[in-house]
Coordinates of C-alpha atoms and ligand atoms in Angstrom, one line a residue:
E1 CA 162.7 109.1 135.8
K2 CA 164.8 107.5 138.5
G3 CA 163.2 109.9 140.9
G4 CA 166.4 111.3 142.1
Y5 CA 168.0 107.9 142.9
D6 CA 171.2 106.8 141.2
H7 CA 169.7 103.5 140.1
Y8 CA 166.3 102.0 139.5
M9 CA 167.2 99.3 141.9
L10 CA 167.5 101.8 144.8
K11 CA 164.4 103.6 143.8
E12 CA 162.5 100.2 143.7
I13 CA 163.9 99.2 147.1
F14 CA 162.5 102.5 148.4
E15 CA 159.2 102.0 146.8
Q16 CA 158.5 98.9 148.9
P17 CA 156.2 100.5 151.5
T18 CA 154.0 101.8 148.7
A19 CA 154.1 98.6 146.8
L20 CA 153.1 96.6 149.9
R21 CA 150.2 99.0 150.7
Q22 CA 148.9 98.5 147.1
A23 CA 149.2 94.7 147.4
I24 CA 146.9 94.6 150.4
A25 CA 144.6 97.5 149.6
G26 CA 140.9 96.4 149.7
R27 CA 141.9 92.7 150.2
I28 CA 142.1 92.3 153.9
D29 CA 139.9 92.7 156.9
P30 CA 142.1 92.4 160.0
I31 CA 139.2 92.7 162.4
E32 CA 137.3 89.7 161.0
G33 CA 140.6 88.0 160.1
R34 CA 139.5 87.5 156.5
V35 CA 140.9 88.0 153.1
E36 CA 139.0 88.8 149.8
L37 CA 141.1 88.2 146.7
E38 CA 139.2 89.7 143.7
G39 CA 138.7 87.9 140.5
L40 CA 139.7 84.4 141.6
S41 CA 137.4 81.8 140.1
I42 CA 138.7 78.7 141.8
P43 CA 135.7 76.9 143.0
D44 CA 135.6 76.2 146.8
G45 CA 134.9 72.6 146.1
F46 CA 138.2 72.3 144.2
L47 CA 140.2 73.9 146.9
E48 CA 138.6 71.7 149.5
G49 CA 139.6 68.6 147.6
V50 CA 143.2 69.7 146.7
D51 CA 145.8 67.4 148.1
E52 CA 148.9 69.2 146.7
I53 CA 149.7 72.8 145.8
Q54 CA 152.8 73.0 143.6
F55 CA 154.6 76.3 143.3
V56 CA 156.8 76.7 140.2
A57 CA 159.0 79.7 139.6
C58 CA 162.6 80.9 138.9
G59 CA 165.2 83.0 140.7
T60 CA 163.7 85.5 143.2
S61 CA 160.2 84.4 142.5
Y62 CA 161.3 80.8 143.4
H63 CA 162.5 82.2 146.8
A64 CA 159.2 83.9 147.3
C65 CA 157.6 80.5 146.7
L66 CA 159.8 78.8 149.3
Y67 CA 158.6 81.3 151.8
A68 CA 155.0 80.9 150.7
K69 CA 155.1 77.1 150.9
Q70 CA 155.9 77.3 154.6
L71 CA 153.0 79.7 155.2
M72 CA 150.6 77.5 153.1
E73 CA 151.5 74.4 155.1
E74 CA 151.3 76.2 158.4
F75 CA 148.0 78.0 157.8
A76 CA 146.1 75.7 155.4
D77 CA 147.5 72.4 156.4
V78 CA 147.8 71.3 152.8
R79 CA 150.9 69.7 151.2
A80 CA 152.8 72.3 149.3
T81 CA 155.9 71.8 147.2
V82 CA 158.2 74.2 145.3
E83 CA 160.0 73.3 142.1
F84 CA 162.3 75.2 139.9
A85 CA 160.2 75.9 136.8
S86 CA 163.1 74.7 134.6
E87 CA 163.1 71.3 136.4
Y88 CA 159.3 70.8 136.4
A89 CA 158.0 67.5 135.3
V90 CA 154.5 66.1 135.8
G91 CA 154.9 63.2 138.2
S92 CA 153.1 59.9 137.3
G93 CA 151.6 59.4 140.7
R94 CA 149.9 62.8 140.9
N95 CA 146.1 63.1 140.6
P96 CA 145.6 66.1 138.3
E97 CA 142.1 66.7 139.6
R98 CA 143.5 67.2 143.1
T99 CA 146.5 69.3 142.2
L100 CA 146.9 73.1 141.9
V101 CA 149.9 74.5 140.2
V102 CA 150.8 78.1 141.1
G103 CA 153.2 79.8 138.8
V104 CA 154.9 82.9 140.2
S105 CA 156.6 85.4 138.0
Q106 CA 157.2 89.1 138.2
S107 CA 157.2 89.5 134.4
G108 CA 154.7 86.8 133.6
E109 CA 156.9 86.1 130.6
T110 CA 159.6 83.8 131.9
A111 CA 159.9 81.0 129.4
D112 CA 160.7 78.3 132.0
T113 CA 157.7 79.2 134.1
L114 CA 155.4 79.4 131.2
R115 CA 156.6 76.0 130.0
A116 CA 156.0 74.4 133.4
L117 CA 152.5 75.8 133.5
R118 CA 151.7 74.6 130.0
M119 CA 152.9 71.1 130.9
A120 CA 150.6 71.0 133.9
S121 CA 147.7 72.4 131.9
R122 CA 148.2 69.8 129.3
V123 CA 147.5 67.0 131.8
G124 CA 144.5 68.7 133.1
I125 CA 146.0 70.4 136.2
R126 CA 144.4 73.7 137.2
T127 CA 146.8 76.6 137.1
L128 CA 147.0 79.9 138.9
G129 CA 149.4 82.7 137.8
V130 CA 150.7 85.1 140.4
T131 CA 152.3 88.0 138.6
N132 CA 153.0 91.7 138.5
T133 CA 152.1 92.1 134.9
V134 CA 148.5 92.6 133.8
G135 CA 148.0 91.1 130.4
S136 CA 151.2 89.1 130.5
T137 CA 151.3 85.6 128.8
M138 CA 151.1 84.0 132.2
A139 CA 148.0 86.0 133.2
R140 CA 146.3 85.1 129.9
E141 CA 147.2 81.4 129.9
C142 CA 146.5 80.4 133.5
D143 CA 143.0 79.4 134.6
D144 CA 143.2 82.2 137.2
A145 CA 145.5 85.2 137.7
L146 CA 146.3 87.1 140.9
Y147 CA 148.2 90.4 140.7
I148 CA 150.8 91.5 143.1
R149 CA 150.3 95.2 142.2
A150 CA 153.9 96.3 142.9
G151 CA 154.1 98.7 140.0
P152 CA 156.8 98.5 137.2
E153 CA 160.2 97.1 138.2
I154 CA 162.9 98.1 135.8
G155 CA 166.1 97.1 137.6
V156 CA 167.2 93.6 136.6
A157 CA 167.5 92.7 140.2
A158 CA 164.0 91.9 141.6
T159 CA 163.5 93.8 144.8
K160 CA 160.1 95.2 145.6
T161 CA 158.3 92.3 143.8
F162 CA 159.8 89.7 146.2
A163 CA 158.0 91.1 149.3
S164 CA 154.8 91.7 147.3
Q165 CA 154.8 88.1 146.0
V166 CA 155.3 86.7 149.4
I167 CA 152.4 88.7 150.9
V168 CA 150.0 88.0 148.1
L169 CA 150.8 84.3 148.5
A170 CA 150.3 84.7 152.3
M171 CA 146.8 86.1 151.6
F172 CA 146.2 83.2 149.2
A173 CA 147.2 80.8 152.0
L174 CA 144.7 82.3 154.3
T175 CA 142.0 82.0 151.6
V176 CA 142.8 78.3 151.1
A177 CA 142.8 77.8 154.9
D178 CA 139.4 79.5 155.2
V179 CA 137.8 77.4 152.4
R180 CA 139.3 74.2 153.8
G181 CA 138.0 75.0 157.3
E182 CA 141.5 75.2 158.7
L183 CA 141.6 78.9 159.5
D184 CA 142.8 79.6 163.0
P185 CA 141.1 83.0 163.6
R186 CA 143.7 84.2 166.1
A187 CA 146.7 83.3 163.9
A188 CA 145.0 84.8 160.9
R189 CA 144.3 88.1 162.6
K190 CA 147.9 88.3 163.8
L191 CA 149.2 87.7 160.3
L192 CA 146.8 90.3 158.9
E193 CA 147.9 92.8 161.5
N194 CA 151.5 92.1 160.6
L195 CA 150.6 92.6 156.9
Q196 CA 149.2 96.0 157.8
D197 CA 152.3 97.0 159.8
L198 CA 154.7 95.7 157.2
P199 CA 155.0 98.9 155.1
G200 CA 155.9 100.9 158.2
A201 CA 158.4 98.3 159.3
V202 CA 160.1 98.3 155.9
Q203 CA 160.2 102.1 156.1
S204 CA 162.1 101.9 159.3
V205 CA 164.7 99.8 157.6
L206 CA 164.9 102.3 154.7
D207 CA 165.5 105.1 157.2
N208 CA 168.6 103.2 158.3
N209 CA 170.1 103.3 154.8
D210 CA 173.1 105.3 155.7
A211 CA 174.1 102.9 158.5
I212 CA 173.8 100.0 156.1
E213 CA 175.9 101.7 153.5
E214 CA 178.6 102.2 156.1
V215 CA 178.6 98.5 157.0
A216 CA 178.5 97.5 153.4
D217 CA 181.5 99.7 152.6
A218 CA 183.4 98.2 155.5
Y219 CA 182.8 94.6 154.4
A220 CA 182.8 95.0 150.7
G221 CA 186.3 93.5 150.4
G222 CA 185.2 90.1 151.7
E223 CA 186.4 87.1 149.6
A224 CA 183.0 85.5 149.7
F225 CA 179.7 86.2 151.6
F226 CA 177.5 83.7 153.3
F227 CA 173.9 84.1 154.3
I228 CA 172.3 81.9 156.9
G229 CA 168.8 81.5 158.3
R230 CA 166.4 78.7 159.3
R231 CA 162.8 78.0 158.3
L232 CA 161.4 81.3 156.9
G233 CA 164.9 82.7 157.1
G234 CA 166.1 80.0 154.6
P235 CA 164.5 81.6 151.5
V236 CA 165.7 85.0 152.6
A237 CA 169.2 83.8 153.0
L238 CA 169.1 82.4 149.5
E239 CA 167.6 85.6 148.2
G240 CA 170.2 87.8 150.0
A241 CA 173.0 85.8 148.3
L242 CA 171.3 85.9 144.9
K243 CA 171.0 89.7 145.1
L244 CA 174.6 90.2 146.1
K245 CA 176.1 87.9 143.5
E246 CA 173.9 89.2 140.7
I247 CA 174.9 92.8 141.1
S248 CA 178.3 92.8 142.8
Y249 CA 179.7 89.7 141.1
D250 CA 181.0 88.6 144.4
H251 CA 180.8 85.0 145.4
A252 CA 177.8 84.6 147.7
E253 CA 175.9 81.6 148.9
G254 CA 172.9 81.2 151.1
F255 CA 172.4 78.1 153.4
P256 CA 169.8 76.8 155.8
A257 CA 171.9 77.6 158.9
G258 CA 172.0 74.0 160.1
E259 CA 173.6 72.9 156.9
L260 CA 176.7 75.0 157.5
K261 CA 178.5 72.3 159.5
H262 CA 177.8 69.7 156.8
G263 CA 180.2 71.2 154.3
P264 CA 180.1 75.0 153.8
L265 CA 181.8 75.7 157.1
A266 CA 185.1 74.6 155.4
L267 CA 184.9 77.8 153.4
V268 CA 184.4 80.1 156.4
T269 CA 187.5 82.2 157.3
E270 CA 188.3 85.7 158.6
E271 CA 187.7 86.9 155.0
T272 CA 184.2 85.7 154.6
P273 CA 181.5 87.8 156.2
V274 CA 178.4 85.9 157.3
L275 CA 175.0 87.5 157.4
A276 CA 172.6 85.8 159.8
I277 CA 168.8 86.1 160.1
L278 CA 167.6 85.9 163.7
T279 CA 163.9 86.7 163.9
D280 CA 160.6 85.1 164.5
G281 CA 159.8 82.2 162.3
T282 CA 163.5 81.4 161.9
R283 CA 164.4 79.4 165.0
P284 CA 166.8 82.2 166.1
D285 CA 168.2 80.4 169.2
E286 CA 169.4 77.5 167.0
T287 CA 170.9 79.9 164.4
R288 CA 172.6 81.8 167.2
N289 CA 174.7 78.6 167.8
N290 CA 175.7 78.6 164.1
V291 CA 176.7 82.2 164.5
K292 CA 179.0 81.2 167.3
E293 CA 180.5 78.5 165.1
V294 CA 181.5 80.9 162.4
Q295 CA 182.6 83.6 164.9
S296 CA 185.0 81.1 166.5
R297 CA 186.6 80.7 163.0
G298 CA 187.1 84.4 162.9
A299 CA 184.4 85.2 160.4
P300 CA 182.9 88.7 160.7
V301 CA 179.2 88.4 161.4
I302 CA 176.4 90.8 160.6
T303 CA 173.1 90.0 162.2
L304 CA 169.5 91.0 161.2
A305 CA 167.9 90.4 164.5
A306 CA 164.6 90.8 166.3
E307 CA 164.4 92.1 169.9
G308 CA 166.0 89.6 172.3
Y309 CA 168.3 88.1 169.7
Q310 CA 170.7 90.9 169.2
S311 CA 174.2 90.9 170.8
D312 CA 176.1 94.0 171.8
D313 CA 179.5 92.7 170.6
E314 CA 178.6 92.3 167.0
V315 CA 177.5 94.4 164.0
G316 CA 173.8 94.1 163.6
F317 CA 170.6 95.7 162.6
D318 CA 167.3 95.6 164.4
V319 CA 164.2 94.0 162.9
P320 CA 160.9 95.3 164.4
D321 CA 158.4 93.0 165.9
L322 CA 156.3 91.6 163.0
G323 CA 155.8 87.9 163.6
L324 CA 156.1 85.7 160.6
L325 CA 156.9 88.7 158.4
E326 CA 160.1 89.6 160.2
P327 CA 162.3 87.7 157.7
L328 CA 160.8 89.9 154.9
V329 CA 161.9 93.0 156.8
A330 CA 165.4 91.5 157.3
N331 CA 165.5 91.0 153.5
V332 CA 165.3 94.7 152.9
Y333 CA 168.5 95.1 154.9
L334 CA 170.0 92.5 152.6
Q335 CA 168.8 94.3 149.5
L336 CA 170.5 97.5 150.7
F337 CA 173.6 95.7 151.7
A338 CA 173.9 94.1 148.2
Y339 CA 173.2 97.5 146.6
H340 CA 175.9 99.3 148.5
V341 CA 178.5 96.6 148.1
A342 CA 177.9 96.7 144.3
D343 CA 177.8 100.5 144.2
S344 CA 181.1 100.8 146.1
K345 CA 182.6 98.6 143.3
G346 CA 181.1 100.7 140.6
R347 CA 179.1 97.9 139.1
A348 CA 176.4 98.3 136.5
I349 CA 173.7 97.8 139.1
D350 CA 170.6 98.1 136.9
R351 CA 172.0 96.0 134.1
P352 CA 174.4 93.4 135.5
R353 CA 176.5 91.5 132.9
N354 CA 175.0 88.4 131.2
L355 CA 171.5 88.9 132.7
A356 CA 168.2 90.1 131.3
K357 CA 165.2 91.4 133.2
S358 CA 162.9 88.9 131.6
V359 CA 164.3 85.6 130.6
T360 CA 162.3 84.5 127.6
V361 CA 164.5 81.5 126.6
E362 CA 164.4 78.1 128.2
Ligands
M6R401 O1 159.9 87.6 136.0 P1 160.2 86.4 136.9 O2 159.8 86.6 138.3 O3 159.6 85.1 136.3 O4 161.8 86.3 136.8 C1 162.4 85.2 137.4 C2 163.9 85.4 137.6 O5 164.5 85.5 136.3 C3 164.2 86.7 138.4 O6 163.6 86.7 139.6 C4 165.8 86.8 138.5 O7 166.2 85.8 139.3 C5 166.1 88.2 139.1 N1 167.0 88.9 138.2 C6 166.7 88.1 140.5 O8 167.0 89.4 141.0

């Protein structure tokens, strides 16, 4: 049932092109620059009047929200915030009638996320659940549900669902932008074209699997691993670190690249590989300076870089031209990197110690 793969995680990483095609199927019209998300009953008048969209989620889904927040603010020009579901509290100054809470959960059963949504609901805030699981508690309890259609995910490490969550939220951002009269047709068409090209771009990363395995094996002995990226690269840096620590049990941390010099740089040595995201939407020129900072301290660097940001004298992988979705493609390299580091150590990749696929306790 693992389809010839050694682990569900690897199978699910390789299922991403299919999952992504399913997520956009019938929902986008790149020529008109429009999105049609079925089944959403949020009245236009409500979306027009919303003054804050709050995303609540945990773990990988939280990282998808950090990515989506930036797209929402850029495309729909509406204030968007992201909170750990376990930390959510209804603020006193908020107008419930002008707030939308978006819960994001692969399983739709995460207790922390359900609790946050119930708290919002109780004070009259409208809720939208974005999930992979039809019929889940989240889908049933929210005012609206939007499905990411990634197909079942068995490995405890969330992989294919991350990219699917981000692109469904990207489509939702375009919907909100359209209703609010903020849609920039050129930018929307570009994003939709990028969405269409994403499965192929992800496939090109998967075709590089052997090369990533070699690099992962070469660096697996690192004392700790750091991941850096700016803007849309920030959530991907956090996600890369989460994936690696979760399945390899190595110490890994993600930082917004600019924060390195405010503390974490003290940890950087020749024994701490640094993985850097240098693509569109991540201010790559500035991150390049941070890469130089860690290189001058002897740290080995692995870059995930779009054309123009690569350097011949370092280990790196190319990210194809895909605009604001380039960091999502870089993330697939990080998933494979984590997988191969963990595999080289013989870890229980699909069932890492102390963790559950669906966390149903608060
Ligand atoms: O089902 P959910 O998306 O609500 O799960 C949230 C987290 O528990 C989950 O993403 C967790 O962080 C993953 N194991 C990370 O790979």
